[in-house]
């Protein structure tokens, strides 16, 4: 076996194709190993439509980027024929080493996909020696191909949430299958609100799912979302995730802090103290001191924080009935504390929202699905942001969410 044959080995070069020439171009930097493939003179090729062996009608030269050969780039060039089938006419044939329309060999694409599953696209592009823009195009091709084969006929319960692809704008709404522990993302779409729920319904139907078979939907307390679920998934029970209840109050406490800070000077470190305290975040000495001072000084922020903390007691209820009793108690207690103090405005709104959606919040205690799923979704958003760093337009962000967390199977086999 000579060097040329070794090179051709991984290329899926089968008759009538053969390696015709090779050369290392040392003028270009990095150097380029050029490989030429040719077909035997007079060879017959299968018509792409019916497979009938046909003569070549004419040839056109194409070049593909192949895996690097050590430190050198590698290009493959071949004259690809068009067949002249009596039934299907003149058609360009497919070559065994690359998919139609791609400027890369299949092996190159496979290596690229393996890398982008493990690292940011920019880093993968650097390793492969290719522009990130071309790398994204490969990824997008395989992801959308795999997605088109996604089957959702068994879907019975889903959750969804929105996130910004960039700070403050370009929203993306992501839907997860609540029965899937791994790779839960089944749909991601630009925008937020009602239209996204309708878009998911259409996607579900296009993938073998039945909207009337959906028995549970988990989401936040946005009136637009809740109305859209009722309209599109008529048999679904609506569950408000506990995660969103806590989030609502965390934001409200911060609003109270801002409002109070305009009136009196709050201890330094108050902001993080009330946001982080007992939320798994570790307080610095300064923050602990701030929290103690807030409590001792009987600041409104401390009162608001204490109301929020009482949610833990509600969450710890062991049955739906107990939870109902605790929520009622919680609401009454919160209203007494808030009274008609205008600085508590946001907290008052949060209390009214919980009151309004009490039944949906209580579904939490009878739902068969874990509460951890929406928190996991937030982890997915974070990871996708990190991987798509540098070009976070909505399309690349969505592609990355799918790549990280959708059940795409063996991506590469879905050419
Ligand atoms: Zn044909």
mmCIF file of C-alpha atoms and ligand atoms in Angstrom:
data_model
loop_
_atom_site.group_PDB
_atom_site.id
_atom_site.type_symbol
_atom_site.label_atom_id
_atom_site.label_comp_id
_atom_site.label_asym_id
_atom_site.label_seq_id
_atom_site.Cartn_x
_atom_site.Cartn_y
_atom_site.Cartn_z
ATOM 1 C CA UNK A 1 0.000 0.000 0.000
ATOM 2 C CA UNK A 2 1.528 3.327 -0.958
ATOM 3 C CA UNK A 3 0.969 6.686 0.698
ATOM 4 C CA UNK A 4 -1.787 7.598 -1.735
ATOM 5 C CA UNK A 5 -3.762 4.500 -0.865
ATOM 6 C CA UNK A 6 -3.442 5.247 2.833
ATOM 7 C CA UNK A 7 -4.861 8.687 2.206
ATOM 8 C CA UNK A 8 -7.765 7.306 0.255
ATOM 9 C CA UNK A 9 -8.578 4.694 2.854
ATOM 10 C CA UNK A 10 -10.874 6.803 5.017
ATOM 11 C CA UNK A 11 -12.539 8.443 2.064
ATOM 12 C CA UNK A 12 -15.037 5.786 1.047
ATOM 13 C CA UNK A 13 -13.479 5.744 -2.396
ATOM 14 C CA UNK A 14 -14.924 2.785 -4.202
ATOM 15 C CA UNK A 15 -14.902 1.905 -7.905
ATOM 16 C CA UNK A 16 -15.374 3.484 -10.349
ATOM 17 C CA UNK A 17 -13.646 6.155 -8.237
ATOM 18 C CA UNK A 18 -9.926 5.950 -7.629
ATOM 19 C CA UNK A 19 -7.161 8.167 -6.379
ATOM 20 C CA UNK A 20 -5.512 9.761 -9.389
ATOM 21 C CA UNK A 21 -3.030 12.214 -7.930
ATOM 22 C CA UNK A 22 -1.796 13.911 -4.778
ATOM 23 C CA UNK A 23 0.471 16.817 -4.012
ATOM 24 C CA UNK A 24 1.469 18.887 -1.018
ATOM 25 C CA UNK A 25 1.076 22.572 -1.805
ATOM 26 C CA UNK A 26 3.759 24.246 0.288
ATOM 27 C CA UNK A 27 3.165 27.706 -1.139
ATOM 28 C CA UNK A 28 -0.062 28.179 0.780
ATOM 29 C CA UNK A 29 -0.102 28.615 4.566
ATOM 30 C CA UNK A 30 -1.042 26.339 6.151
ATOM 31 C CA UNK A 31 0.166 23.843 3.556
ATOM 32 C CA UNK A 32 -2.540 22.035 1.648
ATOM 33 C CA UNK A 33 -2.513 18.391 0.768
ATOM 34 C CA UNK A 34 -4.318 18.143 -2.581
ATOM 35 C CA UNK A 35 -5.910 14.858 -3.499
ATOM 36 C CA UNK A 36 -7.502 14.210 -6.870
ATOM 37 C CA UNK A 37 -10.052 11.524 -7.427
ATOM 38 C CA UNK A 38 -11.060 10.323 -10.855
ATOM 39 C CA UNK A 39 -13.407 7.800 -12.341
ATOM 40 C CA UNK A 40 -12.387 5.222 -14.919
ATOM 41 C CA UNK A 41 -12.847 6.282 -18.496
ATOM 42 C CA UNK A 42 -16.159 5.061 -19.856
ATOM 43 C CA UNK A 43 -17.420 4.049 -16.400
ATOM 44 C CA UNK A 44 -21.161 3.844 -15.835
ATOM 45 C CA UNK A 45 -22.855 5.702 -12.958
ATOM 46 C CA UNK A 46 -26.200 5.074 -11.287
ATOM 47 C CA UNK A 47 -28.973 7.576 -12.051
ATOM 48 C CA UNK A 48 -29.697 9.351 -8.701
ATOM 49 C CA UNK A 49 -33.422 8.681 -9.164
ATOM 50 C CA UNK A 50 -33.685 5.082 -10.311
ATOM 51 C CA UNK A 51 -30.202 3.647 -9.992
ATOM 52 C CA UNK A 52 -30.021 2.603 -13.633
ATOM 53 C CA UNK A 53 -26.426 2.427 -14.875
ATOM 54 C CA UNK A 54 -25.939 5.328 -17.238
ATOM 55 C CA UNK A 55 -23.131 6.836 -19.254
ATOM 56 C CA UNK A 56 -21.700 10.150 -18.132
ATOM 57 C CA UNK A 57 -23.286 13.064 -19.958
ATOM 58 C CA UNK A 58 -20.718 15.645 -18.863
ATOM 59 C CA UNK A 59 -18.460 16.454 -15.895
ATOM 60 C CA UNK A 60 -18.023 19.347 -13.514
ATOM 61 C CA UNK A 61 -15.138 19.808 -11.102
ATOM 62 C CA UNK A 62 -15.810 20.114 -7.366
ATOM 63 C CA UNK A 63 -13.497 20.531 -4.378
ATOM 64 C CA UNK A 64 -14.226 19.436 -0.806
ATOM 65 C CA UNK A 65 -12.468 20.246 2.381
ATOM 66 C CA UNK A 66 -11.339 17.035 4.087
ATOM 67 C CA UNK A 67 -9.956 16.328 7.570
ATOM 68 C CA UNK A 68 -6.608 17.918 8.234
ATOM 69 C CA UNK A 69 -3.634 15.716 7.442
ATOM 70 C CA UNK A 70 -1.479 16.320 10.512
ATOM 71 C CA UNK A 71 -0.976 20.089 10.478
ATOM 72 C CA UNK A 72 -1.902 20.464 6.797
ATOM 73 C CA UNK A 73 -5.299 21.249 5.403
ATOM 74 C CA UNK A 74 -6.563 18.699 2.929
ATOM 75 C CA UNK A 75 -8.628 19.266 -0.210
ATOM 76 C CA UNK A 76 -10.208 16.674 -2.440
ATOM 77 C CA UNK A 77 -11.001 17.480 -6.038
ATOM 78 C CA UNK A 78 -12.980 15.387 -8.484
ATOM 79 C CA UNK A 79 -14.856 15.771 -11.732
ATOM 80 C CA UNK A 80 -18.380 14.659 -10.969
ATOM 81 C CA UNK A 81 -20.513 13.458 -13.868
ATOM 82 C CA UNK A 82 -24.138 14.013 -14.727
ATOM 83 C CA UNK A 83 -25.901 10.890 -15.868
ATOM 84 C CA UNK A 84 -28.183 10.866 -18.860
ATOM 85 C CA UNK A 85 -31.011 8.579 -17.825
ATOM 86 C CA UNK A 86 -33.609 7.821 -20.506
ATOM 87 C CA UNK A 87 -36.308 8.209 -17.887
ATOM 88 C CA UNK A 88 -35.028 10.955 -15.556
ATOM 89 C CA UNK A 89 -32.868 12.984 -17.882
ATOM 90 C CA UNK A 90 -29.604 14.673 -17.036
ATOM 91 C CA UNK A 91 -28.838 14.542 -13.289
ATOM 92 C CA UNK A 92 -25.729 15.157 -11.173
ATOM 93 C CA UNK A 93 -24.763 11.997 -9.300
ATOM 94 C CA UNK A 94 -24.078 11.761 -5.583
ATOM 95 C CA UNK A 95 -20.511 11.020 -4.515
ATOM 96 C CA UNK A 96 -19.895 8.552 -1.670
ATOM 97 C CA UNK A 97 -17.578 10.859 0.330
ATOM 98 C CA UNK A 98 -19.760 13.969 0.619
ATOM 99 C CA UNK A 99 -23.414 14.932 0.769
ATOM 100 C CA UNK A 100 -24.947 16.959 -1.985
ATOM 101 C CA UNK A 101 -24.263 20.679 -1.860
ATOM 102 C CA UNK A 102 -21.672 20.482 0.910
ATOM 103 C CA UNK A 103 -18.143 21.789 0.480
ATOM 104 C CA UNK A 104 -16.912 19.280 3.088
ATOM 105 C CA UNK A 105 -16.398 15.543 3.128
ATOM 106 C CA UNK A 106 -18.618 13.447 5.396
ATOM 107 C CA UNK A 107 -15.659 12.665 7.645
ATOM 108 C CA UNK A 108 -14.911 16.344 8.074
ATOM 109 C CA UNK A 109 -18.524 17.041 8.992
ATOM 110 C CA UNK A 110 -18.605 14.158 11.432
ATOM 111 C CA UNK A 111 -15.506 15.430 13.210
ATOM 112 C CA UNK A 112 -16.971 18.955 13.280
ATOM 113 C CA UNK A 113 -20.193 17.725 14.897
ATOM 114 C CA UNK A 114 -18.265 15.800 17.519
ATOM 115 C CA UNK A 115 -16.341 18.927 18.434
ATOM 116 C CA UNK A 116 -19.282 21.323 18.627
ATOM 117 C CA UNK A 117 -21.051 18.931 20.984
ATOM 118 C CA UNK A 118 -18.155 19.340 23.375
ATOM 119 C CA UNK A 119 -16.996 22.940 23.048
ATOM 120 C CA UNK A 120 -17.983 26.442 21.888
ATOM 121 C CA UNK A 121 -18.376 26.727 18.126
ATOM 122 C CA UNK A 122 -15.650 29.353 17.910
ATOM 123 C CA UNK A 123 -13.137 26.999 19.541
ATOM 124 C CA UNK A 124 -14.209 24.095 17.314
ATOM 125 C CA UNK A 125 -13.858 26.281 14.221
ATOM 126 C CA UNK A 126 -10.321 27.174 15.243
ATOM 127 C CA UNK A 127 -9.360 23.537 15.710
ATOM 128 C CA UNK A 128 -10.888 22.485 12.389
ATOM 129 C CA UNK A 129 -9.306 25.433 10.592
ATOM 130 C CA UNK A 130 -12.601 26.593 9.118
ATOM 131 C CA UNK A 131 -14.635 29.768 9.491
ATOM 132 C CA UNK A 132 -17.242 29.647 12.228
ATOM 133 C CA UNK A 133 -19.866 30.671 9.699
ATOM 134 C CA UNK A 134 -19.279 27.529 7.621
ATOM 135 C CA UNK A 135 -19.196 25.405 10.753
ATOM 136 C CA UNK A 136 -22.583 26.755 11.826
ATOM 137 C CA UNK A 137 -23.964 25.820 8.432
ATOM 138 C CA UNK A 138 -22.882 22.194 8.899
ATOM 139 C CA UNK A 139 -24.372 22.075 12.376
ATOM 140 C CA UNK A 140 -27.620 23.641 11.219
ATOM 141 C CA UNK A 141 -27.960 21.112 8.425
ATOM 142 C CA UNK A 142 -27.616 18.053 10.655
ATOM 143 C CA UNK A 143 -29.680 19.461 13.495
ATOM 144 C CA UNK A 144 -32.615 20.373 11.270
ATOM 145 C CA UNK A 145 -32.406 17.039 9.483
ATOM 146 C CA UNK A 146 -32.487 15.141 12.779
ATOM 147 C CA UNK A 147 -35.318 17.334 14.047
ATOM 148 C CA UNK A 148 -37.417 16.634 10.991
ATOM 149 C CA UNK A 149 -37.362 12.972 12.023
ATOM 150 C CA UNK A 150 -38.394 13.638 15.621
ATOM 151 C CA UNK A 151 -41.478 11.637 16.630
ATOM 152 C CA UNK A 152 -43.824 13.145 19.180
ATOM 153 C CA UNK A 153 -46.715 10.688 19.036
ATOM 154 C CA UNK A 154 -46.169 9.699 22.683
ATOM 155 C CA UNK A 155 -46.085 13.212 24.081
ATOM 156 C CA UNK A 156 -48.546 13.712 26.951
ATOM 157 C CA UNK A 157 -47.112 16.459 29.086
ATOM 158 C CA UNK A 158 -44.879 19.385 28.376
ATOM 159 C CA UNK A 159 -43.463 22.477 30.005
ATOM 160 C CA UNK A 160 -42.222 25.634 28.409
ATOM 161 C CA UNK A 161 -40.399 28.781 29.296
ATOM 162 C CA UNK A 162 -38.924 31.770 27.565
ATOM 163 C CA UNK A 163 -35.466 33.241 27.680
ATOM 164 C CA UNK A 164 -33.638 36.099 26.005
ATOM 165 C CA UNK A 165 -30.975 35.106 23.502
ATOM 166 C CA UNK A 166 -29.348 38.429 24.252
ATOM 167 C CA UNK A 167 -29.837 40.482 27.363
ATOM 168 C CA UNK A 168 -33.272 42.017 27.253
ATOM 169 C CA UNK A 169 -34.329 41.192 23.710
ATOM 170 C CA UNK A 170 -34.665 38.475 21.048
ATOM 171 C CA UNK A 171 -36.806 36.074 23.001
ATOM 172 C CA UNK A 172 -36.824 32.347 22.434
ATOM 173 C CA UNK A 173 -39.479 30.026 23.851
ATOM 174 C CA UNK A 174 -38.452 26.439 24.546
ATOM 175 C CA UNK A 175 -40.715 23.417 25.034
ATOM 176 C CA UNK A 176 -39.667 20.285 26.909
ATOM 177 C CA UNK A 177 -41.200 16.831 27.104
ATOM 178 C CA UNK A 178 -41.826 16.287 30.823
ATOM 179 C CA UNK A 179 -41.422 12.529 30.498
ATOM 180 C CA UNK A 180 -37.863 12.779 29.183
ATOM 181 C CA UNK A 181 -35.140 12.902 31.778
ATOM 182 C CA UNK A 182 -32.351 13.362 29.260
ATOM 183 C CA UNK A 183 -32.455 15.578 26.164
ATOM 184 C CA UNK A 184 -35.909 16.966 27.007
ATOM 185 C CA UNK A 185 -36.117 19.798 24.452
ATOM 186 C CA UNK A 186 -38.570 19.034 21.667
ATOM 187 C CA UNK A 187 -39.208 22.501 20.258
ATOM 188 C CA UNK A 188 -37.653 25.965 20.335
ATOM 189 C CA UNK A 189 -39.022 28.966 18.520
ATOM 190 C CA UNK A 190 -38.277 32.686 18.281
ATOM 191 C CA UNK A 191 -40.538 35.043 20.207
ATOM 192 C CA UNK A 192 -42.621 34.747 23.334
ATOM 193 C CA UNK A 193 -46.251 34.631 24.228
ATOM 194 C CA UNK A 194 -49.329 33.224 22.603
ATOM 195 C CA UNK A 195 -47.986 32.687 19.089
ATOM 196 C CA UNK A 196 -45.282 30.310 20.342
ATOM 197 C CA UNK A 197 -47.873 27.978 21.883
ATOM 198 C CA UNK A 198 -49.729 27.879 18.584
ATOM 199 C CA UNK A 199 -46.475 27.201 16.750
ATOM 200 C CA UNK A 200 -45.765 24.287 19.079
ATOM 201 C CA UNK A 201 -49.189 22.816 18.413
ATOM 202 C CA UNK A 202 -48.482 22.873 14.663
ATOM 203 C CA UNK A 203 -45.042 21.321 15.206
ATOM 204 C CA UNK A 204 -46.528 18.619 17.418
ATOM 205 C CA UNK A 205 -49.116 17.702 14.800
ATOM 206 C CA UNK A 206 -46.486 17.647 12.046
ATOM 207 C CA UNK A 207 -44.508 15.148 14.144
ATOM 208 C CA UNK A 208 -47.264 12.662 14.834
ATOM 209 C CA UNK A 209 -48.483 14.138 18.137
ATOM 210 C CA UNK A 210 -52.088 14.839 19.076
ATOM 211 C CA UNK A 211 -52.937 18.087 20.934
ATOM 212 C CA UNK A 212 -55.988 16.444 22.543
ATOM 213 C CA UNK A 213 -53.740 13.786 24.103
ATOM 214 C CA UNK A 214 -51.841 16.372 26.138
ATOM 215 C CA UNK A 215 -52.947 15.984 29.749
ATOM 216 C CA UNK A 216 -50.636 18.396 31.535
ATOM 217 C CA UNK A 217 -48.836 21.623 30.726
ATOM 218 C CA UNK A 218 -46.450 23.299 33.125
ATOM 219 C CA UNK A 219 -45.647 26.981 32.704
ATOM 220 C CA UNK A 220 -45.479 30.311 34.465
ATOM 221 C CA UNK A 221 -48.374 32.590 35.418
ATOM 222 C CA UNK A 222 -48.419 34.771 32.320
ATOM 223 C CA UNK A 223 -52.076 35.319 31.347
ATOM 224 C CA UNK A 224 -51.180 35.103 27.632
ATOM 225 C CA UNK A 225 -49.597 31.666 28.076
ATOM 226 C CA UNK A 226 -52.413 30.324 30.209
ATOM 227 C CA UNK A 227 -55.053 31.487 27.730
ATOM 228 C CA UNK A 228 -53.108 30.015 24.811
ATOM 229 C CA UNK A 229 -52.896 26.609 26.500
ATOM 230 C CA UNK A 230 -56.646 26.586 27.039
ATOM 231 C CA UNK A 231 -57.233 27.392 23.384
ATOM 232 C CA UNK A 232 -54.763 24.921 21.879
ATOM 233 C CA UNK A 233 -54.648 22.029 24.357
ATOM 234 C CA UNK A 234 -58.181 21.740 25.615
ATOM 235 C CA UNK A 235 -57.679 18.589 27.718
ATOM 236 C CA UNK A 236 -54.560 19.755 29.481
ATOM 237 C CA UNK A 237 -54.382 20.465 33.167
ATOM 238 C CA UNK A 238 -52.378 23.646 33.765
ATOM 239 C CA UNK A 239 -49.724 23.492 36.425
ATOM 240 C CA UNK A 240 -47.814 26.529 37.568
ATOM 241 C CA UNK A 241 -44.300 25.587 38.421
ATOM 242 C CA UNK A 242 -43.087 26.368 41.915
ATOM 243 C CA UNK A 243 -39.917 27.737 40.398
ATOM 244 C CA UNK A 244 -41.947 30.598 38.904
ATOM 245 C CA UNK A 245 -43.698 31.352 42.182
ATOM 246 C CA UNK A 246 -40.361 31.788 43.915
ATOM 247 C CA UNK A 247 -39.012 33.806 40.988
ATOM 248 C CA UNK A 248 -42.012 36.147 41.156
ATOM 249 C CA UNK A 249 -41.414 36.863 44.843
ATOM 250 C CA UNK A 250 -37.661 37.185 44.492
ATOM 251 C CA UNK A 251 -38.195 39.924 41.915
ATOM 252 C CA UNK A 252 -40.862 41.586 44.071
ATOM 253 C CA UNK A 253 -38.534 41.684 47.094
ATOM 254 C CA UNK A 254 -35.905 43.336 44.930
ATOM 255 C CA UNK A 255 -38.445 45.939 43.797
ATOM 256 C CA UNK A 256 -39.310 46.685 47.413
ATOM 257 C CA UNK A 257 -35.602 47.082 48.149
ATOM 258 C CA UNK A 258 -35.210 49.548 45.257
ATOM 259 C CA UNK A 259 -38.273 51.515 46.354
ATOM 260 C CA UNK A 260 -37.138 51.644 49.968
ATOM 261 C CA UNK A 261 -33.609 52.580 48.997
ATOM 262 C CA UNK A 262 -34.949 55.762 47.415
ATOM 263 C CA UNK A 263 -36.379 56.760 50.791
ATOM 264 C CA UNK A 264 -33.781 55.546 53.293
ATOM 265 C CA UNK A 265 -30.192 54.412 53.100
ATOM 266 C CA UNK A 266 -30.056 50.596 53.222
ATOM 267 C CA UNK A 267 -27.028 48.733 54.583
ATOM 268 C CA UNK A 268 -24.306 48.040 51.982
ATOM 269 C CA UNK A 269 -24.698 44.586 50.467
ATOM 270 C CA UNK A 270 -28.453 44.536 51.056
ATOM 271 C CA UNK A 271 -29.234 43.690 47.453
ATOM 272 C CA UNK A 272 -27.333 40.410 47.309
ATOM 273 C CA UNK A 273 -28.188 39.600 50.870
ATOM 274 C CA UNK A 274 -31.921 39.448 50.124
ATOM 275 C CA UNK A 275 -31.494 37.839 46.703
ATOM 276 C CA UNK A 276 -29.112 35.150 47.805
ATOM 277 C CA UNK A 277 -29.974 34.443 51.403
ATOM 278 C CA UNK A 278 -30.929 30.824 51.909
ATOM 279 C CA UNK A 279 -31.325 30.347 48.181
ATOM 280 C CA UNK A 280 -28.349 28.074 48.149
ATOM 281 C CA UNK A 281 -26.100 31.074 47.677
ATOM 282 C CA UNK A 282 -23.374 31.583 50.234
ATOM 283 C CA UNK A 283 -23.395 34.997 51.860
ATOM 284 C CA UNK A 284 -20.220 36.957 52.310
ATOM 285 C CA UNK A 285 -19.525 38.431 55.739
ATOM 286 C CA UNK A 286 -20.644 41.801 54.476
ATOM 287 C CA UNK A 287 -23.907 40.353 53.138
ATOM 288 C CA UNK A 288 -24.605 38.471 56.386
ATOM 289 C CA UNK A 289 -24.029 41.676 58.284
ATOM 290 C CA UNK A 290 -26.353 43.509 55.878
ATOM 291 C CA UNK A 291 -29.076 40.944 56.402
ATOM 292 C CA UNK A 292 -28.748 41.146 60.200
ATOM 293 C CA UNK A 293 -28.880 44.930 60.022
ATOM 294 C CA UNK A 294 -31.936 44.838 57.746
ATOM 295 C CA UNK A 295 -33.694 42.588 60.231
ATOM 296 C CA UNK A 296 -32.648 44.556 63.296
ATOM 297 C CA UNK A 297 -33.579 47.908 61.767
ATOM 298 C CA UNK A 298 -36.995 46.550 60.810
ATOM 299 C CA UNK A 299 -36.604 47.703 57.239
ATOM 300 C CA UNK A 300 -39.444 47.038 54.814
ATOM 301 C CA UNK A 301 -37.005 45.080 52.658
ATOM 302 C CA UNK A 302 -36.478 42.674 55.553
ATOM 303 C CA UNK A 303 -40.236 42.280 55.953
ATOM 304 C CA UNK A 304 -40.645 41.590 52.259
ATOM 305 C CA UNK A 305 -37.850 39.080 52.417
ATOM 306 C CA UNK A 306 -39.490 37.321 55.350
ATOM 307 C CA UNK A 307 -42.746 37.047 53.378
ATOM 308 C CA UNK A 308 -40.861 35.479 50.520
ATOM 309 C CA UNK A 309 -39.096 33.084 52.864
ATOM 310 C CA UNK A 310 -42.446 31.853 54.128
ATOM 311 C CA UNK A 311 -42.954 30.291 50.722
ATOM 312 C CA UNK A 312 -40.578 27.543 51.824
ATOM 313 C CA UNK A 313 -43.025 26.591 54.505
ATOM 314 C CA UNK A 314 -45.822 26.436 51.909
ATOM 315 C CA UNK A 315 -43.697 24.311 49.577
ATOM 316 C CA UNK A 316 -42.925 21.846 52.361
ATOM 317 C CA UNK A 317 -46.615 20.886 52.688
ATOM 318 C CA UNK A 318 -47.030 17.175 52.245
ATOM 319 C CA UNK A 319 -50.416 17.039 50.596
ATOM 320 C CA UNK A 320 -52.513 19.174 48.334
ATOM 321 C CA UNK A 321 -54.916 19.775 51.164
ATOM 322 C CA UNK A 322 -52.166 20.899 53.496
ATOM 323 C CA UNK A 323 -50.736 23.096 50.747
ATOM 324 C CA UNK A 324 -54.119 24.740 50.231
ATOM 325 C CA UNK A 325 -54.349 25.559 53.899
ATOM 326 C CA UNK A 326 -50.801 26.926 53.954
ATOM 327 C CA UNK A 327 -51.314 29.096 50.861
ATOM 328 C CA UNK A 328 -54.462 30.598 52.400
ATOM 329 C CA UNK A 329 -52.535 31.318 55.559
ATOM 330 C CA UNK A 330 -49.599 32.687 53.594
ATOM 331 C CA UNK A 331 -51.802 35.079 51.608
ATOM 332 C CA UNK A 332 -53.556 36.375 54.708
ATOM 333 C CA UNK A 333 -50.297 36.883 56.558
ATOM 334 C CA UNK A 334 -48.687 38.615 53.561
ATOM 335 C CA UNK A 335 -51.635 40.988 53.156
ATOM 336 C CA UNK A 336 -51.477 41.937 56.827
ATOM 337 C CA UNK A 337 -47.777 42.719 56.561
ATOM 338 C CA UNK A 338 -48.183 44.666 53.334
ATOM 339 C CA UNK A 339 -51.249 46.624 54.517
ATOM 340 C CA UNK A 340 -51.516 49.729 52.327
ATOM 341 C CA UNK A 341 -47.860 50.694 52.291
ATOM 342 C CA UNK A 342 -47.126 51.996 48.778
ATOM 343 C CA UNK A 343 -43.508 50.741 48.890
ATOM 344 C CA UNK A 344 -44.873 47.190 48.889
ATOM 345 C CA UNK A 345 -46.619 47.701 45.553
ATOM 346 C CA UNK A 346 -44.754 44.935 43.641
ATOM 347 C CA UNK A 347 -45.119 42.504 46.507
ATOM 348 C CA UNK A 348 -48.840 43.195 46.609
ATOM 349 C CA UNK A 349 -49.045 42.337 42.914
ATOM 350 C CA UNK A 350 -47.153 39.093 43.476
ATOM 351 C CA UNK A 351 -49.557 38.144 46.270
ATOM 352 C CA UNK A 352 -52.573 38.833 44.053
ATOM 353 C CA UNK A 353 -51.042 36.778 41.233
ATOM 354 C CA UNK A 354 -50.566 33.793 43.528
ATOM 355 C CA UNK A 355 -54.098 34.183 44.833
ATOM 356 C CA UNK A 356 -55.469 34.245 41.298
ATOM 357 C CA UNK A 357 -53.558 31.129 40.218
ATOM 358 C CA UNK A 358 -53.885 29.191 43.451
ATOM 359 C CA UNK A 359 -55.548 26.183 41.863
ATOM 360 C CA UNK A 360 -52.873 25.905 39.184
ATOM 361 C CA UNK A 361 -50.155 26.215 41.788
ATOM 362 C CA UNK A 362 -51.806 23.488 43.857
ATOM 363 C CA UNK A 363 -51.640 21.147 40.857
ATOM 364 C CA UNK A 364 -47.972 20.916 41.779
ATOM 365 C CA UNK A 365 -48.886 18.619 44.655
ATOM 366 C CA UNK A 366 -50.724 16.146 42.432
ATOM 367 C CA UNK A 367 -48.579 16.401 39.326
ATOM 368 C CA UNK A 368 -46.643 13.280 38.458
ATOM 369 C CA UNK A 369 -43.792 15.293 36.989
ATOM 370 C CA UNK A 370 -40.770 16.503 38.808
ATOM 371 C CA UNK A 371 -40.456 20.118 39.720
ATOM 372 C CA UNK A 372 -36.786 20.010 38.794
ATOM 373 C CA UNK A 373 -37.400 20.062 35.042
ATOM 374 C CA UNK A 374 -37.876 23.787 34.610
ATOM 375 C CA UNK A 375 -34.823 24.486 36.671
ATOM 376 C CA UNK A 376 -32.932 22.109 34.412
ATOM 377 C CA UNK A 377 -34.239 24.103 31.459
ATOM 378 C CA UNK A 378 -32.577 27.188 32.867
ATOM 379 C CA UNK A 379 -29.333 25.251 33.022
ATOM 380 C CA UNK A 380 -29.760 24.397 29.336
ATOM 381 C CA UNK A 381 -30.263 28.083 28.458
ATOM 382 C CA UNK A 382 -27.072 28.943 30.251
ATOM 383 C CA UNK A 383 -25.053 26.236 28.523
ATOM 384 C CA UNK A 384 -26.418 27.183 25.091
ATOM 385 C CA UNK A 385 -25.481 30.813 25.675
ATOM 386 C CA UNK A 386 -21.938 29.830 26.555
ATOM 387 C CA UNK A 387 -21.556 27.546 23.510
ATOM 388 C CA UNK A 388 -23.007 30.067 21.068
ATOM 389 C CA UNK A 389 -20.872 32.867 22.464
ATOM 390 C CA UNK A 390 -19.909 35.490 19.927
ATOM 391 C CA UNK A 391 -22.859 35.158 17.562
ATOM 392 C CA UNK A 392 -25.906 34.926 19.586
ATOM 393 C CA UNK A 393 -28.512 35.599 16.962
ATOM 394 C CA UNK A 394 -31.766 33.801 17.542
ATOM 395 C CA UNK A 395 -31.151 31.094 14.931
ATOM 396 C CA UNK A 396 -27.742 30.044 16.250
ATOM 397 C CA UNK A 397 -29.005 30.138 19.815
ATOM 398 C CA UNK A 398 -31.902 27.837 18.923
ATOM 399 C CA UNK A 399 -29.602 25.472 17.011
ATOM 400 C CA UNK A 400 -27.356 25.256 20.055
ATOM 401 C CA UNK A 401 -30.278 24.549 22.398
ATOM 402 C CA UNK A 402 -31.304 21.657 20.157
ATOM 403 C CA UNK A 403 -27.755 20.383 19.872
ATOM 404 C CA UNK A 404 -27.261 20.361 23.630
ATOM 405 C CA UNK A 405 -30.656 19.200 24.791
ATOM 406 C CA UNK A 406 -32.889 17.736 22.073
ATOM 407 C CA UNK A 407 -33.252 13.975 21.463
ATOM 408 C CA UNK A 408 -31.457 14.081 18.105
ATOM 409 C CA UNK A 409 -30.059 10.559 18.355
ATOM 410 C CA UNK A 410 -26.926 9.909 16.379
ATOM 411 C CA UNK A 411 -26.878 13.204 14.517
ATOM 412 C CA UNK A 412 -24.549 12.049 11.843
ATOM 413 C CA UNK A 413 -26.543 9.017 10.779
ATOM 414 C CA UNK A 414 -29.415 11.231 9.814
ATOM 415 C CA UNK A 415 -27.802 12.575 6.651
HETATM 416 ZN ZN1 LIG B 1 -33.240 7.316 -13.838
#
